[in-house]
Amino acid sequence: ELNLISVGRDVSNITISNNNLFVDCDSESQAPVKVIGIEGSNSNIDIANNILKVESKDSTAYGIYIYPKNGQIDDDIYILNNEIDVSCENSAIGIFLSGVTASKIESNVIYSKSTGDSPSSNAYGINGFVLNGIEILSNAFDVDSQILSYGISLNNPQEAYIHGNNLEANGSG
Protein backbone atom coordinates (compact mmCIF):
# COMPACT_ATOMS: atom_id res chain seq x y z
CA GLU A 1 0.00 0.00 0.00
CA LEU A 2 1.26 3.45 -0.89
CA ASN A 3 -0.03 6.66 0.78
CA LEU A 4 1.40 10.17 0.43
CA ILE A 5 -0.62 11.51 3.37
CA SER A 6 -2.07 9.03 5.86
CA VAL A 7 -4.31 9.93 8.83
CA GLY A 8 -4.93 7.23 11.44
CA ARG A 9 -7.65 6.54 14.01
CA ASP A 10 -9.36 8.89 16.44
CA VAL A 11 -8.04 12.11 14.96
CA SER A 12 -9.91 15.41 14.89
CA ASN A 13 -9.41 18.98 13.69
CA ILE A 14 -7.05 18.22 10.81
CA THR A 15 -6.57 20.49 7.77
CA ILE A 16 -4.86 19.27 4.61
CA SER A 17 -4.64 22.27 2.29
CA ASN A 18 -2.67 23.96 -0.48
CA ASN A 19 -0.57 20.92 -1.35
CA ASN A 20 0.59 19.64 -4.73
CA LEU A 21 0.75 15.85 -4.33
CA PHE A 22 1.80 13.43 -7.09
CA VAL A 23 2.19 9.63 -7.03
CA ASP A 24 3.66 7.69 -9.95
CA CYS A 25 3.52 3.96 -9.24
CA ASP A 26 4.73 1.89 -12.17
CA SER A 27 5.35 -1.33 -10.25
CA GLU A 28 3.17 -4.37 -10.78
CA SER A 29 2.12 -4.44 -7.14
CA GLN A 30 -1.55 -5.11 -6.45
CA ALA A 31 -1.49 -2.95 -3.29
CA PRO A 32 -3.77 0.11 -3.48
CA VAL A 33 -2.30 3.55 -4.15
CA LYS A 34 -3.80 6.49 -2.21
CA VAL A 35 -2.76 10.12 -2.41
CA ILE A 36 -4.64 10.91 0.84
CA GLY A 37 -5.77 7.99 3.02
CA ILE A 38 -7.87 8.52 6.16
CA GLU A 39 -8.82 5.42 8.14
CA GLY A 40 -10.54 5.27 11.51
CA SER A 41 -12.98 7.19 13.65
CA ASN A 42 -12.12 10.78 12.75
CA SER A 43 -13.92 14.13 12.80
CA ASN A 44 -13.54 17.71 11.62
CA ILE A 45 -11.21 17.06 8.71
CA ASP A 46 -10.82 19.66 5.95
CA ILE A 47 -9.20 18.71 2.64
CA ALA A 48 -9.10 21.90 0.58
CA ASN A 49 -7.32 23.63 -2.29
CA ASN A 50 -5.03 20.71 -3.15
CA ILE A 51 -3.81 19.32 -6.45
CA LEU A 52 -3.79 15.52 -6.20
CA LYS A 53 -2.52 13.33 -9.02
CA VAL A 54 -1.91 9.59 -9.15
CA GLU A 55 -0.73 7.43 -12.03
CA SER A 56 -0.60 3.71 -11.33
CA LYS A 57 0.08 0.70 -13.49
CA ASP A 58 -1.74 -2.25 -11.92
CA SER A 59 -3.04 -1.14 -8.53
CA THR A 60 -6.43 0.35 -7.73
CA ALA A 61 -5.79 4.07 -7.35
CA TYR A 62 -7.54 6.65 -5.14
CA GLY A 63 -7.20 10.41 -4.98
CA ILE A 64 -8.86 10.57 -1.54
CA TYR A 65 -9.75 7.44 0.46
CA ILE A 66 -11.84 7.66 3.67
CA TYR A 67 -12.75 4.39 5.41
CA PRO A 68 -13.85 3.54 8.97
CA LYS A 69 -12.09 1.02 11.16
CA ASN A 70 -13.92 -1.41 13.46
CA GLY A 71 -17.34 -0.10 12.44
CA GLN A 72 -16.59 3.45 13.59
CA ILE A 73 -17.75 6.41 11.50
CA ASP A 74 -16.05 9.56 10.26
CA ASP A 75 -17.99 12.81 10.52
CA ASP A 76 -17.69 16.45 9.52
CA ILE A 77 -15.40 15.74 6.57
CA TYR A 78 -15.12 18.66 4.12
CA ILE A 79 -13.55 18.08 0.70
CA LEU A 80 -13.51 21.48 -1.03
CA ASN A 81 -11.90 23.09 -4.10
CA ASN A 82 -9.47 20.29 -4.95
CA GLU A 83 -8.26 19.13 -8.36
CA ILE A 84 -8.05 15.33 -8.38
CA ASP A 85 -6.59 13.38 -11.33
CA VAL A 86 -6.48 9.56 -11.12
CA SER A 87 -5.27 7.29 -13.92
CA CYS A 88 -4.55 3.55 -13.80
CA GLU A 89 -5.15 0.20 -15.49
CA ASN A 90 -7.35 -1.10 -12.65
CA SER A 91 -10.13 0.82 -10.85
CA ALA A 92 -9.56 4.58 -10.77
CA ILE A 93 -11.45 6.36 -7.97
CA GLY A 94 -11.30 10.12 -7.41
CA ILE A 95 -12.93 10.09 -3.95
CA PHE A 96 -13.87 6.95 -1.99
CA LEU A 97 -15.99 7.32 1.15
CA SER A 98 -17.44 4.74 3.50
CA GLY A 99 -19.12 5.25 6.88
CA VAL A 100 -19.12 9.05 6.63
CA THR A 101 -21.77 11.34 8.15
CA ALA A 102 -22.56 15.07 8.14
CA SER A 103 -20.02 15.86 5.43
CA LYS A 104 -19.65 17.92 2.25
CA ILE A 105 -17.90 17.49 -1.09
CA GLU A 106 -18.01 20.79 -2.98
CA SER A 107 -16.37 22.61 -5.92
CA ASN A 108 -13.86 19.90 -6.81
CA VAL A 109 -12.65 19.02 -10.31
CA ILE A 110 -12.23 15.25 -10.64
CA TYR A 111 -10.65 13.37 -13.55
CA SER A 112 -10.77 9.59 -13.29
CA LYS A 113 -9.51 7.27 -16.03
CA SER A 114 -9.11 3.50 -16.11
CA THR A 115 -7.16 2.22 -19.12
CA GLY A 116 -7.45 -1.52 -18.42
CA ASP A 117 -9.81 -4.01 -20.02
CA SER A 118 -10.44 -6.38 -17.11
CA PRO A 119 -13.95 -6.49 -15.56
CA SER A 120 -12.68 -4.55 -12.52
CA SER A 121 -11.20 -1.70 -14.59
CA ASN A 122 -13.89 0.85 -13.71
CA ALA A 123 -13.67 4.60 -13.21
CA TYR A 124 -15.45 6.57 -10.47
CA GLY A 125 -15.59 10.27 -9.69
CA ILE A 126 -17.07 9.56 -6.24
CA ASN A 127 -17.72 6.06 -4.90
CA GLY A 128 -19.54 6.00 -1.55
CA PHE A 129 -20.96 3.39 0.83
CA VAL A 130 -23.16 3.84 3.92
CA LEU A 131 -23.24 7.64 3.95
CA ASN A 132 -25.55 9.76 6.09
CA GLY A 133 -26.11 13.49 5.70
CA ILE A 134 -23.75 13.88 2.74
CA GLU A 135 -23.83 16.90 0.40
CA ILE A 136 -22.26 16.69 -3.07
CA LEU A 137 -22.39 20.16 -4.61
CA SER A 138 -21.03 21.98 -7.68
CA ASN A 139 -18.32 19.48 -8.61
CA ALA A 140 -17.07 18.76 -12.14
CA PHE A 141 -16.43 15.14 -13.16
CA ASP A 142 -14.73 13.70 -16.24
CA VAL A 143 -14.76 9.91 -15.93
CA ASP A 144 -13.48 7.47 -18.57
CA SER A 145 -13.15 3.68 -18.72
CA GLN A 146 -13.16 0.95 -21.32
CA ILE A 147 -15.55 -0.95 -19.02
CA LEU A 148 -17.85 1.03 -16.67
CA SER A 149 -17.74 4.70 -15.67
CA TYR A 150 -19.59 6.34 -12.77
CA GLY A 151 -19.65 10.07 -12.06
CA ILE A 152 -21.23 9.55 -8.62
CA SER A 153 -21.96 6.08 -7.23
CA LEU A 154 -23.63 5.87 -3.79
CA ASN A 155 -24.63 2.63 -2.08
CA ASN A 156 -26.93 2.69 0.99
CA PRO A 157 -26.97 6.49 1.42
CA GLN A 158 -29.21 8.22 3.94
CA GLU A 159 -30.06 11.91 3.50
CA ALA A 160 -27.82 12.56 0.50
CA TYR A 161 -28.15 15.91 -1.30
CA ILE A 162 -26.64 16.04 -4.79
CA HIS A 163 -26.95 19.39 -6.60
CA GLY A 164 -25.32 21.46 -9.34
CA ASN A 165 -22.68 18.96 -10.45
CA ASN A 166 -21.31 18.71 -13.99
CA LEU A 167 -20.84 15.07 -15.02
CA GLU A 168 -19.21 13.58 -18.09
CA ALA A 169 -18.72 9.83 -18.25
CA ASN A 170 -17.45 7.58 -21.05
CA GLY A 171 -17.48 3.79 -20.97
CA SER A 172 -18.27 0.87 -23.20
CA GLY A 173 -19.42 -1.74 -20.64
PDB file of C-alpha atoms in Angstrom:
ATOM      1  CA  GLU A   1       0.000   0.000   0.000  1.00  0.00           C
ATOM      2  CA  LEU A   2       1.255   3.451  -0.890  1.00  0.00           C
ATOM      3  CA  ASN A   3      -0.028   6.664   0.780  1.00  0.00           C
ATOM      4  CA  LEU A   4       1.404  10.171   0.428  1.00  0.00           C
ATOM      5  CA  ILE A   5      -0.620  11.511   3.374  1.00  0.00           C
ATOM      6  CA  SER A   6      -2.068   9.031   5.862  1.00  0.00           C
ATOM      7  CA  VAL A   7      -4.313   9.930   8.826  1.00  0.00           C
ATOM      8  CA  GLY A   8      -4.931   7.229  11.442  1.00  0.00           C
ATOM      9  CA  ARG A   9      -7.646   6.539  14.007  1.00  0.00           C
ATOM     10  CA  ASP A  10      -9.362   8.885  16.444  1.00  0.00           C
ATOM     11  CA  VAL A  11      -8.040  12.108  14.959  1.00  0.00           C
ATOM     12  CA  SER A  12      -9.910  15.412  14.886  1.00  0.00           C
ATOM     13  CA  ASN A  13      -9.407  18.978  13.695  1.00  0.00           C
ATOM     14  CA  ILE A  14      -7.049  18.218  10.806  1.00  0.00           C
ATOM     15  CA  THR A  15      -6.573  20.487   7.772  1.00  0.00           C
ATOM     16  CA  ILE A  16      -4.857  19.274   4.606  1.00  0.00           C
ATOM     17  CA  SER A  17      -4.640  22.274   2.288  1.00  0.00           C
ATOM     18  CA  ASN A  18      -2.671  23.962  -0.479  1.00  0.00           C
ATOM     19  CA  ASN A  19      -0.574  20.919  -1.352  1.00  0.00           C
ATOM     20  CA  ASN A  20       0.589  19.640  -4.725  1.00  0.00           C
ATOM     21  CA  LEU A  21       0.746  15.845  -4.333  1.00  0.00           C
ATOM     22  CA  PHE A  22       1.796  13.431  -7.091  1.00  0.00           C
ATOM     23  CA  VAL A  23       2.189   9.634  -7.032  1.00  0.00           C
ATOM     24  CA  ASP A  24       3.662   7.685  -9.949  1.00  0.00           C
ATOM     25  CA  CYS A  25       3.520   3.960  -9.239  1.00  0.00           C
ATOM     26  CA  ASP A  26       4.732   1.890 -12.167  1.00  0.00           C
ATOM     27  CA  SER A  27       5.348  -1.329 -10.246  1.00  0.00           C
ATOM     28  CA  GLU A  28       3.169  -4.370 -10.784  1.00  0.00           C
ATOM     29  CA  SER A  29       2.115  -4.441  -7.142  1.00  0.00           C
ATOM     30  CA  GLN A  30      -1.555  -5.107  -6.451  1.00  0.00           C
ATOM     31  CA  ALA A  31      -1.492  -2.952  -3.288  1.00  0.00           C
ATOM     32  CA  PRO A  32      -3.771   0.108  -3.485  1.00  0.00           C
ATOM     33  CA  VAL A  33      -2.298   3.548  -4.146  1.00  0.00           C
ATOM     34  CA  LYS A  34      -3.804   6.491  -2.212  1.00  0.00           C
ATOM     35  CA  VAL A  35      -2.756  10.122  -2.412  1.00  0.00           C
ATOM     36  CA  ILE A  36      -4.643  10.910   0.835  1.00  0.00           C
ATOM     37  CA  GLY A  37      -5.766   7.987   3.019  1.00  0.00           C
ATOM     38  CA  ILE A  38      -7.871   8.516   6.156  1.00  0.00           C
ATOM     39  CA  GLU A  39      -8.825   5.416   8.142  1.00  0.00           C
ATOM     40  CA  GLY A  40     -10.537   5.266  11.514  1.00  0.00           C
ATOM     41  CA  SER A  41     -12.975   7.189  13.652  1.00  0.00           C
ATOM     42  CA  ASN A  42     -12.124  10.785  12.749  1.00  0.00           C
ATOM     43  CA  SER A  43     -13.919  14.130  12.802  1.00  0.00           C
ATOM     44  CA  ASN A  44     -13.541  17.712  11.619  1.00  0.00           C
ATOM     45  CA  ILE A  45     -11.214  17.064   8.709  1.00  0.00           C
ATOM     46  CA  ASP A  46     -10.815  19.657   5.948  1.00  0.00           C
ATOM     47  CA  ILE A  47      -9.201  18.712   2.640  1.00  0.00           C
ATOM     48  CA  ALA A  48      -9.104  21.899   0.578  1.00  0.00           C
ATOM     49  CA  ASN A  49      -7.321  23.626  -2.294  1.00  0.00           C
ATOM     50  CA  ASN A  50      -5.026  20.711  -3.147  1.00  0.00           C
ATOM     51  CA  ILE A  51      -3.811  19.319  -6.453  1.00  0.00           C
ATOM     52  CA  LEU A  52      -3.785  15.518  -6.199  1.00  0.00           C
ATOM     53  CA  LYS A  53      -2.525  13.327  -9.018  1.00  0.00           C
ATOM     54  CA  VAL A  54      -1.910   9.589  -9.155  1.00  0.00           C
ATOM     55  CA  GLU A  55      -0.733   7.428 -12.030  1.00  0.00           C
ATOM     56  CA  SER A  56      -0.601   3.714 -11.334  1.00  0.00           C
ATOM     57  CA  LYS A  57       0.076   0.697 -13.489  1.00  0.00           C
ATOM     58  CA  ASP A  58      -1.737  -2.255 -11.915  1.00  0.00           C
ATOM     59  CA  SER A  59      -3.040  -1.141  -8.532  1.00  0.00           C
ATOM     60  CA  THR A  60      -6.425   0.346  -7.733  1.00  0.00           C
ATOM     61  CA  ALA A  61      -5.792   4.074  -7.355  1.00  0.00           C
ATOM     62  CA  TYR A  62      -7.545   6.645  -5.145  1.00  0.00           C
ATOM     63  CA  GLY A  63      -7.198  10.414  -4.976  1.00  0.00           C
ATOM     64  CA  ILE A  64      -8.864  10.574  -1.537  1.00  0.00           C
ATOM     65  CA  TYR A  65      -9.752   7.437   0.463  1.00  0.00           C
ATOM     66  CA  ILE A  66     -11.837   7.656   3.667  1.00  0.00           C
ATOM     67  CA  TYR A  67     -12.751   4.393   5.409  1.00  0.00           C
ATOM     68  CA  PRO A  68     -13.854   3.535   8.969  1.00  0.00           C
ATOM     69  CA  LYS A  69     -12.087   1.015  11.156  1.00  0.00           C
ATOM     70  CA  ASN A  70     -13.916  -1.409  13.457  1.00  0.00           C
ATOM     71  CA  GLY A  71     -17.342  -0.099  12.445  1.00  0.00           C
ATOM     72  CA  GLN A  72     -16.589   3.453  13.591  1.00  0.00           C
ATOM     73  CA  ILE A  73     -17.746   6.408  11.501  1.00  0.00           C
ATOM     74  CA  ASP A  74     -16.052   9.562  10.263  1.00  0.00           C
ATOM     75  CA  ASP A  75     -17.995  12.812  10.519  1.00  0.00           C
ATOM     76  CA  ASP A  76     -17.690  16.449   9.523  1.00  0.00           C
ATOM     77  CA  ILE A  77     -15.397  15.745   6.573  1.00  0.00           C
ATOM     78  CA  TYR A  78     -15.123  18.655   4.118  1.00  0.00           C
ATOM     79  CA  ILE A  79     -13.554  18.084   0.703  1.00  0.00           C
ATOM     80  CA  LEU A  80     -13.507  21.481  -1.029  1.00  0.00           C
ATOM     81  CA  ASN A  81     -11.898  23.089  -4.104  1.00  0.00           C
ATOM     82  CA  ASN A  82      -9.471  20.287  -4.955  1.00  0.00           C
ATOM     83  CA  GLU A  83      -8.256  19.128  -8.355  1.00  0.00           C
ATOM     84  CA  ILE A  84      -8.046  15.333  -8.382  1.00  0.00           C
ATOM     85  CA  ASP A  85      -6.588  13.381 -11.328  1.00  0.00           C
ATOM     86  CA  VAL A  86      -6.481   9.563 -11.119  1.00  0.00           C
ATOM     87  CA  SER A  87      -5.269   7.294 -13.923  1.00  0.00           C
ATOM     88  CA  CYS A  88      -4.550   3.553 -13.799  1.00  0.00           C
ATOM     89  CA  GLU A  89      -5.149   0.197 -15.487  1.00  0.00           C
ATOM     90  CA  ASN A  90      -7.351  -1.099 -12.653  1.00  0.00           C
ATOM     91  CA  SER A  91     -10.128   0.821 -10.847  1.00  0.00           C
ATOM     92  CA  ALA A  92      -9.558   4.583 -10.771  1.00  0.00           C
ATOM     93  CA  ILE A  93     -11.448   6.356  -7.972  1.00  0.00           C
ATOM     94  CA  GLY A  94     -11.297  10.118  -7.413  1.00  0.00           C
ATOM     95  CA  ILE A  95     -12.927  10.085  -3.951  1.00  0.00           C
ATOM     96  CA  PHE A  96     -13.866   6.954  -1.994  1.00  0.00           C
ATOM     97  CA  LEU A  97     -15.991   7.323   1.149  1.00  0.00           C
ATOM     98  CA  SER A  98     -17.441   4.739   3.500  1.00  0.00           C
ATOM     99  CA  GLY A  99     -19.119   5.254   6.877  1.00  0.00           C
ATOM    100  CA  VAL A 100     -19.123   9.047   6.630  1.00  0.00           C
ATOM    101  CA  THR A 101     -21.775  11.338   8.151  1.00  0.00           C
ATOM    102  CA  ALA A 102     -22.559  15.073   8.145  1.00  0.00           C
ATOM    103  CA  SER A 103     -20.015  15.863   5.429  1.00  0.00           C
ATOM    104  CA  LYS A 104     -19.649  17.923   2.253  1.00  0.00           C
ATOM    105  CA  ILE A 105     -17.896  17.492  -1.094  1.00  0.00           C
ATOM    106  CA  GLU A 106     -18.005  20.786  -2.982  1.00  0.00           C
ATOM    107  CA  SER A 107     -16.372  22.610  -5.924  1.00  0.00           C
ATOM    108  CA  ASN A 108     -13.859  19.896  -6.809  1.00  0.00           C
ATOM    109  CA  VAL A 109     -12.647  19.016 -10.308  1.00  0.00           C
ATOM    110  CA  ILE A 110     -12.227  15.246 -10.636  1.00  0.00           C
ATOM    111  CA  TYR A 111     -10.651  13.371 -13.553  1.00  0.00           C
ATOM    112  CA  SER A 112     -10.765   9.592 -13.291  1.00  0.00           C
ATOM    113  CA  LYS A 113      -9.511   7.270 -16.027  1.00  0.00           C
ATOM    114  CA  SER A 114      -9.111   3.496 -16.110  1.00  0.00           C
ATOM    115  CA  THR A 115      -7.157   2.219 -19.118  1.00  0.00           C
ATOM    116  CA  GLY A 116      -7.455  -1.521 -18.417  1.00  0.00           C
ATOM    117  CA  ASP A 117      -9.812  -4.005 -20.022  1.00  0.00           C
ATOM    118  CA  SER A 118     -10.443  -6.379 -17.109  1.00  0.00           C
ATOM    119  CA  PRO A 119     -13.954  -6.494 -15.561  1.00  0.00           C
ATOM    120  CA  SER A 120     -12.677  -4.553 -12.524  1.00  0.00           C
ATOM    121  CA  SER A 121     -11.204  -1.699 -14.589  1.00  0.00           C
ATOM    122  CA  ASN A 122     -13.887   0.846 -13.714  1.00  0.00           C
ATOM    123  CA  ALA A 123     -13.667   4.597 -13.210  1.00  0.00           C
ATOM    124  CA  TYR A 124     -15.452   6.569 -10.472  1.00  0.00           C
ATOM    125  CA  GLY A 125     -15.586  10.274  -9.687  1.00  0.00           C
ATOM    126  CA  ILE A 126     -17.070   9.561  -6.243  1.00  0.00           C
ATOM    127  CA  ASN A 127     -17.720   6.062  -4.896  1.00  0.00           C
ATOM    128  CA  GLY A 128     -19.537   6.002  -1.550  1.00  0.00           C
ATOM    129  CA  PHE A 129     -20.958   3.394   0.825  1.00  0.00           C
ATOM    130  CA  VAL A 130     -23.160   3.843   3.917  1.00  0.00           C
ATOM    131  CA  LEU A 131     -23.243   7.640   3.945  1.00  0.00           C
ATOM    132  CA  ASN A 132     -25.555   9.755   6.088  1.00  0.00           C
ATOM    133  CA  GLY A 133     -26.110  13.487   5.695  1.00  0.00           C
ATOM    134  CA  ILE A 134     -23.747  13.885   2.742  1.00  0.00           C
ATOM    135  CA  GLU A 135     -23.831  16.895   0.401  1.00  0.00           C
ATOM    136  CA  ILE A 136     -22.258  16.691  -3.071  1.00  0.00           C
ATOM    137  CA  LEU A 137     -22.388  20.163  -4.612  1.00  0.00           C
ATOM    138  CA  SER A 138     -21.028  21.981  -7.683  1.00  0.00           C
ATOM    139  CA  ASN A 139     -18.317  19.485  -8.611  1.00  0.00           C
ATOM    140  CA  ALA A 140     -17.069  18.760 -12.142  1.00  0.00           C
ATOM    141  CA  PHE A 141     -16.426  15.139 -13.161  1.00  0.00           C
ATOM    142  CA  ASP A 142     -14.729  13.697 -16.240  1.00  0.00           C
ATOM    143  CA  VAL A 143     -14.764   9.910 -15.928  1.00  0.00           C
ATOM    144  CA  ASP A 144     -13.485   7.473 -18.570  1.00  0.00           C
ATOM    145  CA  SER A 145     -13.151   3.679 -18.716  1.00  0.00           C
ATOM    146  CA  GLN A 146     -13.161   0.946 -21.325  1.00  0.00           C
ATOM    147  CA  ILE A 147     -15.548  -0.954 -19.019  1.00  0.00           C
ATOM    148  CA  LEU A 148     -17.853   1.030 -16.665  1.00  0.00           C
ATOM    149  CA  SER A 149     -17.741   4.699 -15.667  1.00  0.00           C
ATOM    150  CA  TYR A 150     -19.587   6.339 -12.769  1.00  0.00           C
ATOM    151  CA  GLY A 151     -19.647  10.067 -12.062  1.00  0.00           C
ATOM    152  CA  ILE A 152     -21.234   9.554  -8.624  1.00  0.00           C
ATOM    153  CA  SER A 153     -21.965   6.084  -7.232  1.00  0.00           C
ATOM    154  CA  LEU A 154     -23.627   5.872  -3.789  1.00  0.00           C
ATOM    155  CA  ASN A 155     -24.634   2.628  -2.078  1.00  0.00           C
ATOM    156  CA  ASN A 156     -26.931   2.693   0.988  1.00  0.00           C
ATOM    157  CA  PRO A 157     -26.967   6.485   1.417  1.00  0.00           C
ATOM    158  CA  GLN A 158     -29.215   8.220   3.940  1.00  0.00           C
ATOM    159  CA  GLU A 159     -30.061  11.907   3.499  1.00  0.00           C
ATOM    160  CA  ALA A 160     -27.821  12.562   0.497  1.00  0.00           C
ATOM    161  CA  TYR A 161     -28.153  15.914  -1.297  1.00  0.00           C
ATOM    162  CA  ILE A 162     -26.639  16.041  -4.793  1.00  0.00           C
ATOM    163  CA  HIS A 163     -26.948  19.385  -6.600  1.00  0.00           C
ATOM    164  CA  GLY A 164     -25.323  21.456  -9.340  1.00  0.00           C
ATOM    165  CA  ASN A 165     -22.676  18.956 -10.446  1.00  0.00           C
ATOM    166  CA  ASN A 166     -21.311  18.713 -13.994  1.00  0.00           C
ATOM    167  CA  LEU A 167     -20.840  15.071 -15.015  1.00  0.00           C
ATOM    168  CA  GLU A 168     -19.214  13.583 -18.089  1.00  0.00           C
ATOM    169  CA  ALA A 169     -18.716   9.829 -18.253  1.00  0.00           C
ATOM    170  CA  ASN A 170     -17.449   7.583 -21.053  1.00  0.00           C
ATOM    171  CA  GLY A 171     -17.484   3.794 -20.974  1.00  0.00           C
ATOM    172  CA  SER A 172     -18.269   0.866 -23.198  1.00  0.00           C
ATOM    173  CA  GLY A 173     -19.423  -1.739 -20.644  1.00  0.00           C
TER     174      GLY A 173
END
